[in-house]
mmCIF file of C-alpha atoms and ligand atoms in Angstrom:
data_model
loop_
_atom_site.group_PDB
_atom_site.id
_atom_site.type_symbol
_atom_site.label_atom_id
_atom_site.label_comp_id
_atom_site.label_asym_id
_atom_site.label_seq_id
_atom_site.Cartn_x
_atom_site.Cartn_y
_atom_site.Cartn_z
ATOM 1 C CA UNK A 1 51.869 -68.252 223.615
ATOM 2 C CA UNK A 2 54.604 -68.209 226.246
ATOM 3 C CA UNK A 3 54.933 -66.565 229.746
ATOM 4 C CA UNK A 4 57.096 -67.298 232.403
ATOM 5 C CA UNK A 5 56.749 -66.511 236.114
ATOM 6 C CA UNK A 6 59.388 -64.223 237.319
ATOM 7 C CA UNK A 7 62.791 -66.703 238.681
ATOM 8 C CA UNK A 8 63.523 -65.945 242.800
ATOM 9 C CA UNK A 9 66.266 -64.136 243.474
ATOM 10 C CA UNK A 10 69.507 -65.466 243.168
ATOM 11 C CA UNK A 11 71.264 -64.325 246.309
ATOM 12 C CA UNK A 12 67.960 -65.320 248.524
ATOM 13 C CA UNK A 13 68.651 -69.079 246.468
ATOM 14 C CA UNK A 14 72.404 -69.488 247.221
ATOM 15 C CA UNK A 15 71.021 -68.520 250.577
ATOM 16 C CA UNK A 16 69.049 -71.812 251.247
ATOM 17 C CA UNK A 17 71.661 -73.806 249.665
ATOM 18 C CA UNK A 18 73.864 -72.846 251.775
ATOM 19 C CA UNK A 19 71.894 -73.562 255.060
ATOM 20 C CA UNK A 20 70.735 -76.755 253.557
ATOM 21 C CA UNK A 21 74.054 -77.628 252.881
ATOM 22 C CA UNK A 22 74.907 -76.959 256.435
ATOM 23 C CA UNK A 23 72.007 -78.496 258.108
ATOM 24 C CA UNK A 24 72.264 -81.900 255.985
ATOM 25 C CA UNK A 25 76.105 -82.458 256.275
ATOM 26 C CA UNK A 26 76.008 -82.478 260.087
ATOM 27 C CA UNK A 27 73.851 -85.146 260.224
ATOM 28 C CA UNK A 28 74.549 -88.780 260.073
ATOM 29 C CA UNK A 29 74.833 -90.436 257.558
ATOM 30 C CA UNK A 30 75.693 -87.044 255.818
ATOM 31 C CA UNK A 31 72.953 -85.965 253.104
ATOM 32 C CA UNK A 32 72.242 -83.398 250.474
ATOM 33 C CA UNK A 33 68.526 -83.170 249.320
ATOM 34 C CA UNK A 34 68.268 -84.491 245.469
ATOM 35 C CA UNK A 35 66.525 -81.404 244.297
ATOM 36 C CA UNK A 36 69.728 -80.039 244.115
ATOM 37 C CA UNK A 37 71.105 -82.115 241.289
ATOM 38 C CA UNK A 38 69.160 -79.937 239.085
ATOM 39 C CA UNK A 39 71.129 -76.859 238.374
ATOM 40 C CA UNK A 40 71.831 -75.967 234.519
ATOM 41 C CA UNK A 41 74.618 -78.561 234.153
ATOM 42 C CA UNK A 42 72.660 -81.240 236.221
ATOM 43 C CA UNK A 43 69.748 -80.830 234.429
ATOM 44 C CA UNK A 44 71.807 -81.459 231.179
ATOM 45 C CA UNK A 45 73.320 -84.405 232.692
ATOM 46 C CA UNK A 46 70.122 -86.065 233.544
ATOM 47 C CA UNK A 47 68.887 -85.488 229.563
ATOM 48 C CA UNK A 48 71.625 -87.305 229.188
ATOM 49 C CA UNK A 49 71.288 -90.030 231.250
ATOM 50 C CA UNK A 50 67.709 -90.750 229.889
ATOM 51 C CA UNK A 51 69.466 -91.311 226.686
ATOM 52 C CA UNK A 52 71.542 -93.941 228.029
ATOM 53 C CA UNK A 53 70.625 -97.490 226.888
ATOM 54 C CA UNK A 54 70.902 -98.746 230.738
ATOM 55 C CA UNK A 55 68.562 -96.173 231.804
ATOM 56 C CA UNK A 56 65.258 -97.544 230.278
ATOM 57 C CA UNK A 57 62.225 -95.235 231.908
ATOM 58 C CA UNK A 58 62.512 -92.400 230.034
ATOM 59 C CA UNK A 59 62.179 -94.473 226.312
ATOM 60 C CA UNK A 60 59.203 -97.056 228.484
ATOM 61 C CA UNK A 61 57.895 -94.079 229.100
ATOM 62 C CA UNK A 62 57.429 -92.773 225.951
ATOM 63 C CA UNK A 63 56.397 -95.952 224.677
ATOM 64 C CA UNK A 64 53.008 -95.937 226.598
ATOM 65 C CA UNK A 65 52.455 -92.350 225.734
ATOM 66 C CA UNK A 66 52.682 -92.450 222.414
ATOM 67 C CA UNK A 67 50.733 -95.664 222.021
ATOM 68 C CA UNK A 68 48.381 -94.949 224.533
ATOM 69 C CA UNK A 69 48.118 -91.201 224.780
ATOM 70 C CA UNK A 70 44.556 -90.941 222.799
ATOM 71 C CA UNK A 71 43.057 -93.315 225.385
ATOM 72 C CA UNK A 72 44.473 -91.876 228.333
ATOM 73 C CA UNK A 73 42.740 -88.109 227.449
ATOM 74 C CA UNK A 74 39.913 -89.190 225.925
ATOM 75 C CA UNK A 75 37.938 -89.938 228.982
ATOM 76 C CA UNK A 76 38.558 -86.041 230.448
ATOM 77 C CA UNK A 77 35.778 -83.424 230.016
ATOM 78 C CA UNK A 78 36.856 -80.438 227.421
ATOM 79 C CA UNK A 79 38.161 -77.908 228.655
ATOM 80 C CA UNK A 80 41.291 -79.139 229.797
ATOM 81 C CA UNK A 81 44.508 -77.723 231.990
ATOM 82 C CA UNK A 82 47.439 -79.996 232.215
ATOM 83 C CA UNK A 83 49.737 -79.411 234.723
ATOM 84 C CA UNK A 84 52.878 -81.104 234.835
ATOM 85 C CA UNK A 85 55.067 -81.143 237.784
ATOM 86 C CA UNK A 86 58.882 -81.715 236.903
ATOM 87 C CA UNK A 87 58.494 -81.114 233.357
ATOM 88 C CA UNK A 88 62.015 -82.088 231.923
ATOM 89 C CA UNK A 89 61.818 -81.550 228.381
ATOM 90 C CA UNK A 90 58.379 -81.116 227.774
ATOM 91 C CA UNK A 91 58.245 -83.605 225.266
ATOM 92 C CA UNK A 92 55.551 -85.797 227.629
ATOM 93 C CA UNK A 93 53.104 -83.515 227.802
ATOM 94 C CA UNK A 94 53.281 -82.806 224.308
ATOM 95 C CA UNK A 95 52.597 -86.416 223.517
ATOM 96 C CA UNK A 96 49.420 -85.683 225.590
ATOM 97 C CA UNK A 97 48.847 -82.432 223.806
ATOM 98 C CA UNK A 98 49.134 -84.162 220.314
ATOM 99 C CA UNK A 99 46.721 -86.035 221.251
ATOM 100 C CA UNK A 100 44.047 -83.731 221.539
ATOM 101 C CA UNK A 101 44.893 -82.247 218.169
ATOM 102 C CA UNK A 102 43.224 -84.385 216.296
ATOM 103 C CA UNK A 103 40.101 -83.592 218.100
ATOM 104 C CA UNK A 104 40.546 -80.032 217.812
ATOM 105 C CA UNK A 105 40.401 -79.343 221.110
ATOM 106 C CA UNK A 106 42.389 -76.844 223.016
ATOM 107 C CA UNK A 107 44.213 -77.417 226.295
ATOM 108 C CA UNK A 108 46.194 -74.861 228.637
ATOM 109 C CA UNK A 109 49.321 -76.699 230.039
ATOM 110 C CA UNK A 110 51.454 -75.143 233.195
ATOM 111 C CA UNK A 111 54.839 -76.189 233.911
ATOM 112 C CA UNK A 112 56.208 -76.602 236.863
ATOM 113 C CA UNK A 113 59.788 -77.253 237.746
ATOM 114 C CA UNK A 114 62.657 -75.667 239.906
ATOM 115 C CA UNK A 115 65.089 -75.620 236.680
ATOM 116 C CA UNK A 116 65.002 -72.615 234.222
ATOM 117 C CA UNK A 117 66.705 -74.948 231.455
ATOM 118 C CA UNK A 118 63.857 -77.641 231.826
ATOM 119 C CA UNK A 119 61.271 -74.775 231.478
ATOM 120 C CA UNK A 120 62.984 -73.285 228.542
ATOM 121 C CA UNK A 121 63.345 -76.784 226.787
ATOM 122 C CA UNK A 122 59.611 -77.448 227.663
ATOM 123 C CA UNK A 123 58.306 -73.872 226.668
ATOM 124 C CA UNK A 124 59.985 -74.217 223.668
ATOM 125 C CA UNK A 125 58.770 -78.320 222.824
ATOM 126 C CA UNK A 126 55.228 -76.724 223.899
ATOM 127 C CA UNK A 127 55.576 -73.186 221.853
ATOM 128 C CA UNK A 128 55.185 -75.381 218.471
ATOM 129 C CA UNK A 129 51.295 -76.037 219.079
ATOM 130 C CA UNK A 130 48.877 -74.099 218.353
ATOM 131 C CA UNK A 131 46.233 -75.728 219.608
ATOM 132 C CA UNK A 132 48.308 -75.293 223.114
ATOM 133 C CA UNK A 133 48.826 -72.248 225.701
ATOM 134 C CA UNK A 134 51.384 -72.707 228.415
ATOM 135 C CA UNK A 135 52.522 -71.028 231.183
ATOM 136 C CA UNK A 136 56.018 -71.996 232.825
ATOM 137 C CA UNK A 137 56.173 -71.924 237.198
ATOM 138 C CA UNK A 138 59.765 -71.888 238.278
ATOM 139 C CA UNK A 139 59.203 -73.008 241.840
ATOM 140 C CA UNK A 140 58.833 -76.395 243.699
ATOM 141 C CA UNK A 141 55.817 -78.474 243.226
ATOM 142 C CA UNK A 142 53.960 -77.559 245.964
ATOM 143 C CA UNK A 143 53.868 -74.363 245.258
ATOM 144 C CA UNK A 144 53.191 -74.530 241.604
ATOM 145 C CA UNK A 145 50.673 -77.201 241.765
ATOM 146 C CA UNK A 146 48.574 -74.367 244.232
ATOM 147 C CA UNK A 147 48.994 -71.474 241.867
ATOM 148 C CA UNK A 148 48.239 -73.762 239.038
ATOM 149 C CA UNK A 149 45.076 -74.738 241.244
ATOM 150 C CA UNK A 150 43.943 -70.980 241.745
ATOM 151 C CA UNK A 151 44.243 -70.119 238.209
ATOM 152 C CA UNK A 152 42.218 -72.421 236.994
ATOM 153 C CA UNK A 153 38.305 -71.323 236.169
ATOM 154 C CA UNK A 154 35.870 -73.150 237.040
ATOM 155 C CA UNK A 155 34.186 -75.775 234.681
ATOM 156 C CA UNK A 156 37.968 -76.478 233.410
ATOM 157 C CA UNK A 157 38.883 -80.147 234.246
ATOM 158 C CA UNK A 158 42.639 -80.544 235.374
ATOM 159 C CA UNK A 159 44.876 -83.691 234.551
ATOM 160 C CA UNK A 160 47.962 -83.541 236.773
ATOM 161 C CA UNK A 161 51.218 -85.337 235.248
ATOM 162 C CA UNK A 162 53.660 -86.712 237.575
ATOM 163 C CA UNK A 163 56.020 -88.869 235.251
ATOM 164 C CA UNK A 164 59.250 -90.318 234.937
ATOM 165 C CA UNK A 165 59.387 -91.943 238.177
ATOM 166 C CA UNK A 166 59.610 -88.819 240.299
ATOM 167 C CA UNK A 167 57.376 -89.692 242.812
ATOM 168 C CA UNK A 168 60.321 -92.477 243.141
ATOM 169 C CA UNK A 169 62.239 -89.382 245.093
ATOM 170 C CA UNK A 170 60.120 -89.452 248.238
ATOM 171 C CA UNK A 171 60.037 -91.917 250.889
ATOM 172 C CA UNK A 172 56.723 -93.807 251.725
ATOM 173 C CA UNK A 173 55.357 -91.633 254.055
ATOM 174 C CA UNK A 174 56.281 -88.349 251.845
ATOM 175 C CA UNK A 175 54.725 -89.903 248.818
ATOM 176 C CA UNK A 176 51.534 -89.952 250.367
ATOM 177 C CA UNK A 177 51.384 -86.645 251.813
ATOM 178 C CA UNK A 178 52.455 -85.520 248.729
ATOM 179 C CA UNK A 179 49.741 -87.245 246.906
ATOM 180 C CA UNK A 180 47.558 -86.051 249.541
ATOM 181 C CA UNK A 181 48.613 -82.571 248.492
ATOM 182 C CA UNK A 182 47.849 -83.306 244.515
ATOM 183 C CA UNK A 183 44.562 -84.406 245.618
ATOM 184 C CA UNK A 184 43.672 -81.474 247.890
ATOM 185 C CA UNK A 185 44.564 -79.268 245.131
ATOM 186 C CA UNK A 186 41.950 -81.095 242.892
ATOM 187 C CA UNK A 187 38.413 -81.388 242.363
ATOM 188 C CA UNK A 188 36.207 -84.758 241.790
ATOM 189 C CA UNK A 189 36.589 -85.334 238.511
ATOM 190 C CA UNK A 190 40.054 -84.143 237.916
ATOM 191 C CA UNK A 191 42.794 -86.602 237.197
ATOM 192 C CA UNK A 192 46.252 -87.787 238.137
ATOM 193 C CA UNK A 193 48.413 -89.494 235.769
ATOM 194 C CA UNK A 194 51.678 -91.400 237.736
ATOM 195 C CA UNK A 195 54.608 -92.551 236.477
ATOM 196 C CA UNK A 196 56.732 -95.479 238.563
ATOM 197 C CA UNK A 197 59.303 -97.299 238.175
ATOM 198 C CA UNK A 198 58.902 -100.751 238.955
ATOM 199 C CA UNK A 199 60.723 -103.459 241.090
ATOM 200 C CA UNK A 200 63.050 -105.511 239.202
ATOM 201 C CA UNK A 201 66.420 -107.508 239.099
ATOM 202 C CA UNK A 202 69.215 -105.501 241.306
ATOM 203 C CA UNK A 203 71.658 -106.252 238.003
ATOM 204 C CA UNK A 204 69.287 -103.841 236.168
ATOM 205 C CA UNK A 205 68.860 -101.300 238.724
ATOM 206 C CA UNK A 206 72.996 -101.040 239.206
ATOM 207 C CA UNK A 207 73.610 -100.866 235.527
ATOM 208 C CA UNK A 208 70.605 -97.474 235.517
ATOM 209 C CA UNK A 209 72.193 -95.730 238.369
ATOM 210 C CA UNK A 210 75.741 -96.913 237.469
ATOM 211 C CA UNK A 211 76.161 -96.831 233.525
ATOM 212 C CA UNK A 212 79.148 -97.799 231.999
ATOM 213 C CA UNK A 213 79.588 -94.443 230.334
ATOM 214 C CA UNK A 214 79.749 -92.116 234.052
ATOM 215 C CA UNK A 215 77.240 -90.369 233.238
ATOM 216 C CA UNK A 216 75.483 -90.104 236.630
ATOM 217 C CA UNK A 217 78.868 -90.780 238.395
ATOM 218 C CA UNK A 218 79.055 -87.111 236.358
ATOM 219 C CA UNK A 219 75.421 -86.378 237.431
ATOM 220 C CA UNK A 220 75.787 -86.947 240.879
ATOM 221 C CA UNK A 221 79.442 -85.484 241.403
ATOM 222 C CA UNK A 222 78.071 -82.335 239.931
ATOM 223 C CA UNK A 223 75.903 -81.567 243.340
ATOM 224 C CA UNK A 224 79.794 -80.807 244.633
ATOM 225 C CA UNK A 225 80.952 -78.750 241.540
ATOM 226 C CA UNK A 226 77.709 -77.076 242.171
ATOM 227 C CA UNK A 227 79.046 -76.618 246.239
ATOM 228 C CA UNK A 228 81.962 -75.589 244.808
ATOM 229 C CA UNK A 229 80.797 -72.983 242.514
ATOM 230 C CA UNK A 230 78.240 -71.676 244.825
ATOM 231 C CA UNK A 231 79.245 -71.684 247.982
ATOM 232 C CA UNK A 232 83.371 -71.338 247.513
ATOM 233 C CA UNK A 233 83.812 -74.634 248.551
ATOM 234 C CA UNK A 234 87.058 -76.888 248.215
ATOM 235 C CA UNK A 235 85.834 -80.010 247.492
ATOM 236 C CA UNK A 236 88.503 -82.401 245.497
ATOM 237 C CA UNK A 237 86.395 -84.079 242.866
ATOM 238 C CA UNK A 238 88.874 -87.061 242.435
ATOM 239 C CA UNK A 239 88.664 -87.770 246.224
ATOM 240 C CA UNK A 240 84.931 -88.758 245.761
ATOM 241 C CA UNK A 241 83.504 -91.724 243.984
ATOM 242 C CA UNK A 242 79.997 -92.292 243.202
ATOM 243 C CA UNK A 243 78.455 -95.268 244.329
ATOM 244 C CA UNK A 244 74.984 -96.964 243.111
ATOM 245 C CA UNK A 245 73.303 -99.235 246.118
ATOM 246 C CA UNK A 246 70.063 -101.608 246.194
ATOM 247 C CA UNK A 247 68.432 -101.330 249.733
ATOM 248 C CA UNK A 248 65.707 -104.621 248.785
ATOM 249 C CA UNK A 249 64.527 -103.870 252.447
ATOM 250 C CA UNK A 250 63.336 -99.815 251.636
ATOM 251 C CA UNK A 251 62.553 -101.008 247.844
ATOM 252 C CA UNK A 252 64.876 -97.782 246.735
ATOM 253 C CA UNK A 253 68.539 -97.155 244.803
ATOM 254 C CA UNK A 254 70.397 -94.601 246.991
ATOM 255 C CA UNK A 255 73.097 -92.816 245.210
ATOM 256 C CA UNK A 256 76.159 -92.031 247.846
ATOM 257 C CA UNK A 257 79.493 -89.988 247.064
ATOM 258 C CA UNK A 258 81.893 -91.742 248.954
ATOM 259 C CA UNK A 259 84.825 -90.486 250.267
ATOM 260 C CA UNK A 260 88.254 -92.224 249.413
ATOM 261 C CA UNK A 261 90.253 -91.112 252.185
ATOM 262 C CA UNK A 262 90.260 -88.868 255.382
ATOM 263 C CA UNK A 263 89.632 -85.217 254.735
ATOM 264 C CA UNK A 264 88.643 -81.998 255.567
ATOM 265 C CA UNK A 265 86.491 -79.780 253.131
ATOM 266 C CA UNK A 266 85.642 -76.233 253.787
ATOM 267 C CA UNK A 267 82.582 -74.311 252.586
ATOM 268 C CA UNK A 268 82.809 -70.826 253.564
ATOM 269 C CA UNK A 269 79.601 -69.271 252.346
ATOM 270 C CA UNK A 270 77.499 -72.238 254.125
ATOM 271 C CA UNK A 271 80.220 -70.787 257.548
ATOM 272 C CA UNK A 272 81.471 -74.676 258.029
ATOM 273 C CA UNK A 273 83.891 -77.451 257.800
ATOM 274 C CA UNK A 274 83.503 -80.828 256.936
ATOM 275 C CA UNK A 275 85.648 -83.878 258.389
ATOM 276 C CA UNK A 276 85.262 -86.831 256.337
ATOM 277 C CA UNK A 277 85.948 -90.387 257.491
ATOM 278 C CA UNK A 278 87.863 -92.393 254.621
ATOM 279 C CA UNK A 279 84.603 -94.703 252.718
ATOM 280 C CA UNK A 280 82.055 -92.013 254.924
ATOM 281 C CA UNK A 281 79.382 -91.291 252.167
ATOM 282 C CA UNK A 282 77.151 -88.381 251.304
ATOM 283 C CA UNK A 283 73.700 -89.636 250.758
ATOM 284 C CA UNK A 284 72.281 -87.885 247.406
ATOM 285 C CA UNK A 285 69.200 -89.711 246.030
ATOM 286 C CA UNK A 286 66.546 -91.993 246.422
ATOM 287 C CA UNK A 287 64.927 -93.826 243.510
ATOM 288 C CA UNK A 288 62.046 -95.796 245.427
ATOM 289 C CA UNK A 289 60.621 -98.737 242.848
ATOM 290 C CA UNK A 290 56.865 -99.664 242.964
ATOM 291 C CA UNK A 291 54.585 -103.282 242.237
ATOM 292 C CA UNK A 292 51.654 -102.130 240.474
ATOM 293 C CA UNK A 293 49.671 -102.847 243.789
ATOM 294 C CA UNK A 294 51.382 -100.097 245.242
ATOM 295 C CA UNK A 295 51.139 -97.819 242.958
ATOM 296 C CA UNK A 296 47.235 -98.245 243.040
ATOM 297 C CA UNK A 297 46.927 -98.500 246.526
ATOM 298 C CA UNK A 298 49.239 -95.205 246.749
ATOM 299 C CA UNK A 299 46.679 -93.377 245.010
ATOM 300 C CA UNK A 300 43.454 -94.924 246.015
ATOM 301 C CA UNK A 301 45.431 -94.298 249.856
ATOM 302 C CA UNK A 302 45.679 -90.295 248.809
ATOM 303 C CA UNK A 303 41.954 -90.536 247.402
ATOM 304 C CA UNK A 304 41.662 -91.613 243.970
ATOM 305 C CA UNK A 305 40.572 -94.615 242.362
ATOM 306 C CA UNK A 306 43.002 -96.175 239.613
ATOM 307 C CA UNK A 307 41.050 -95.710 236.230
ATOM 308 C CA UNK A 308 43.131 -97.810 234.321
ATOM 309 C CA UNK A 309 47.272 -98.475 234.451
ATOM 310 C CA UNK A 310 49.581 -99.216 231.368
ATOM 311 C CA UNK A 311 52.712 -101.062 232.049
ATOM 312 C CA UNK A 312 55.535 -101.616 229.973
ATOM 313 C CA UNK A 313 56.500 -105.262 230.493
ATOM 314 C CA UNK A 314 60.050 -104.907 229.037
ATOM 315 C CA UNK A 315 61.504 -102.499 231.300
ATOM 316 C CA UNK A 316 59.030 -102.839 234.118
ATOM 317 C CA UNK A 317 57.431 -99.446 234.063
ATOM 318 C CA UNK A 318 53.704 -97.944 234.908
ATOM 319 C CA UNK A 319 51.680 -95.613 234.326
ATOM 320 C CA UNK A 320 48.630 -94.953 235.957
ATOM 321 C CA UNK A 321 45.636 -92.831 235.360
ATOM 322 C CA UNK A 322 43.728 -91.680 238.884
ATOM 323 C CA UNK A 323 40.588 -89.870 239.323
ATOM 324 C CA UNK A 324 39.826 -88.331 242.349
ATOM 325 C CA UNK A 325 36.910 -89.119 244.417
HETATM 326 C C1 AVJ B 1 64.322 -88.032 237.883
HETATM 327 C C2 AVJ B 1 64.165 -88.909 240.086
HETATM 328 C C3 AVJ B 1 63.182 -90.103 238.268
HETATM 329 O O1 AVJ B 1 65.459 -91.527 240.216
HETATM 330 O O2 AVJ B 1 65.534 -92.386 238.237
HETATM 331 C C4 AVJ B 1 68.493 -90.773 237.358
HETATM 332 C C5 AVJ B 1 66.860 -89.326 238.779
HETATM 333 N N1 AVJ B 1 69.077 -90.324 239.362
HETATM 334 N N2 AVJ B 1 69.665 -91.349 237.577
HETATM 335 C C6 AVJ B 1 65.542 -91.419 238.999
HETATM 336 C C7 AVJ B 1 68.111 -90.122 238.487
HETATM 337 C C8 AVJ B 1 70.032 -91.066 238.785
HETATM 338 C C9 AVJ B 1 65.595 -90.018 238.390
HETATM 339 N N3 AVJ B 1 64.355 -89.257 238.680
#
């Protein structure tokens, strides 16, 4: 069974762009918030990046989960409503979902995530199980994880998946209000399953955020085609170069675009121009990375206790199961 929650309007869309756009290029340094990256084409680029051999969470993830899956659901009360926030391609929860199969038991699963491809890829990953109903949210996390939470009945335990690193996105104080939020949105009981990326060497974290191939050079220059496209803007792709840098001090890889030489771009439906500076940089991405302290203590911080974490020693990657208090 599929059903999808009717997409916002386009115009009203292309409308906060724009005054995002706007907002974060006056400041300094100059910014644009990651969550854009996913449009059709970005999301397409980032399946492709977690196919790259130098990008290793998306395969350690997958690792744990399929080894590990049975375990991780067996301890949750029947009857059970994933809800996964960023769902990709689906293909995680599933591993969770074919894990109840065997059991015979039956679990509702809503997806949440602001691209309509990564529904459509999930819905359709999801759409094969029987034993599975799922309904697709296109809307931020915040506001899918609360309708999730109002839909669900009570007596129904929930098991909230936030994998592949995303929590890696928000800066220290944003990851716990935001896992403040989850737990608000939960009851005692219910669970939390986080995926992070751990610390590790900085030769590692360059060749993941700056492959060989240009892939997320490609992934990262599309936030302009995407300004371009959008908002009739005139940036000159060649006259930006992507740019992969380990802050050790802020534990994070930023991703920067980074200007070659002086210029002036104009973006008429966000009503500005931009003077850059020749090496000025738009900032475009965080990727925070964890110890496995942290990740506990960010949980048991936002009220949960750490159940039990699985790490994947090869490419120095967690997952942790959480159960609120
Ligand atoms: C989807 C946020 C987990 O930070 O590793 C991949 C996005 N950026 N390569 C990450 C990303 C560049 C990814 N997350």
């Amino acid at each position: 069974m599929i059903e999808t929650s009717a997409a916002a309007p386009p115009a009203e869309a292309v409308a906060d762009f724009a005054e995002d756009v706007r907002r974060d290029l006056a400041l300094s340094p100059k910014q644009i918030q990651s969550k854009y990256l996913y449009n059709a084409l970005g999301s397409c680029l980032f399946e492709a990046i977690c196919r790259l051999p130098w990008y290793r969470i998306t395969r350690a993830e997958g690792r744990l989960l399929s080894r590990w899956a049975e375990p991780m659901v067996a301890s949750l009360p029947d009857p059970l409503t994933f809800v996964e926030l960023g769902c990709g391609s689906g293909e995680k929860v599933a591993m969770l979902a074919e894990a109840l199969r065997s059991r015979r038991r039956s679990v509702s699963v809503h997806l949440i995530d602001i691209s309509p491809i990564a529904l459509e890829l999930s819905e359709r990953t999801l759409g094969r199980l029987e034993h599975v109903s799922v309904v697709g949210h296109r809307t931020t996390y915040e506001e899918g994880l609360r309708h999730a939470a109002t839909l669900r009945p009570s007596g129904v335990t929930m098991l909230v998946l936030f994998l592949g690193s995303n929590i890696g996105n928000f800066d220290p104080p944003a990851a716990h209000d935001f896992l403040s939020q989850i737990r608000r949105a939960l009851r005692p009981g219910d669970a939390l399953l986080l995926g992070a990326d751990l610390v590790k060497s900085e030769r590692e974290l360059l060749l993941a955020y700056d492959d060989p191939l240009g892939v997320t050079a490609a992934f990262n220059k599309n936030l302009l085609v995407r300004i371009n496209r959008e908002l009739l803007a005139d940036f000159d792709l060649a006259s930006f170069d992507h740019r992969a840098v380990w802050n050790a001090a802020e534990s994070r890889v930023e991703m920067h675009l980074v200007s070659r030489h002086a210029q002036q771009v104009n973006i008429p439906r966000a009503g500005c121009t931009v003077s850059f500076e020749r090496g000025e940089h738009i900032w475009t991405e965080n990727s925070y990375k964890y110890t496995i302290e942290e990740v506990v203590q960010r949980g048991e911080r936002a009220g949960f206790r750490s159940r039990e974490q699985w790490v994947d020693g090869d490419a120095r990657f967690a997952l942790t199961l959480f159960v609120a208090n």
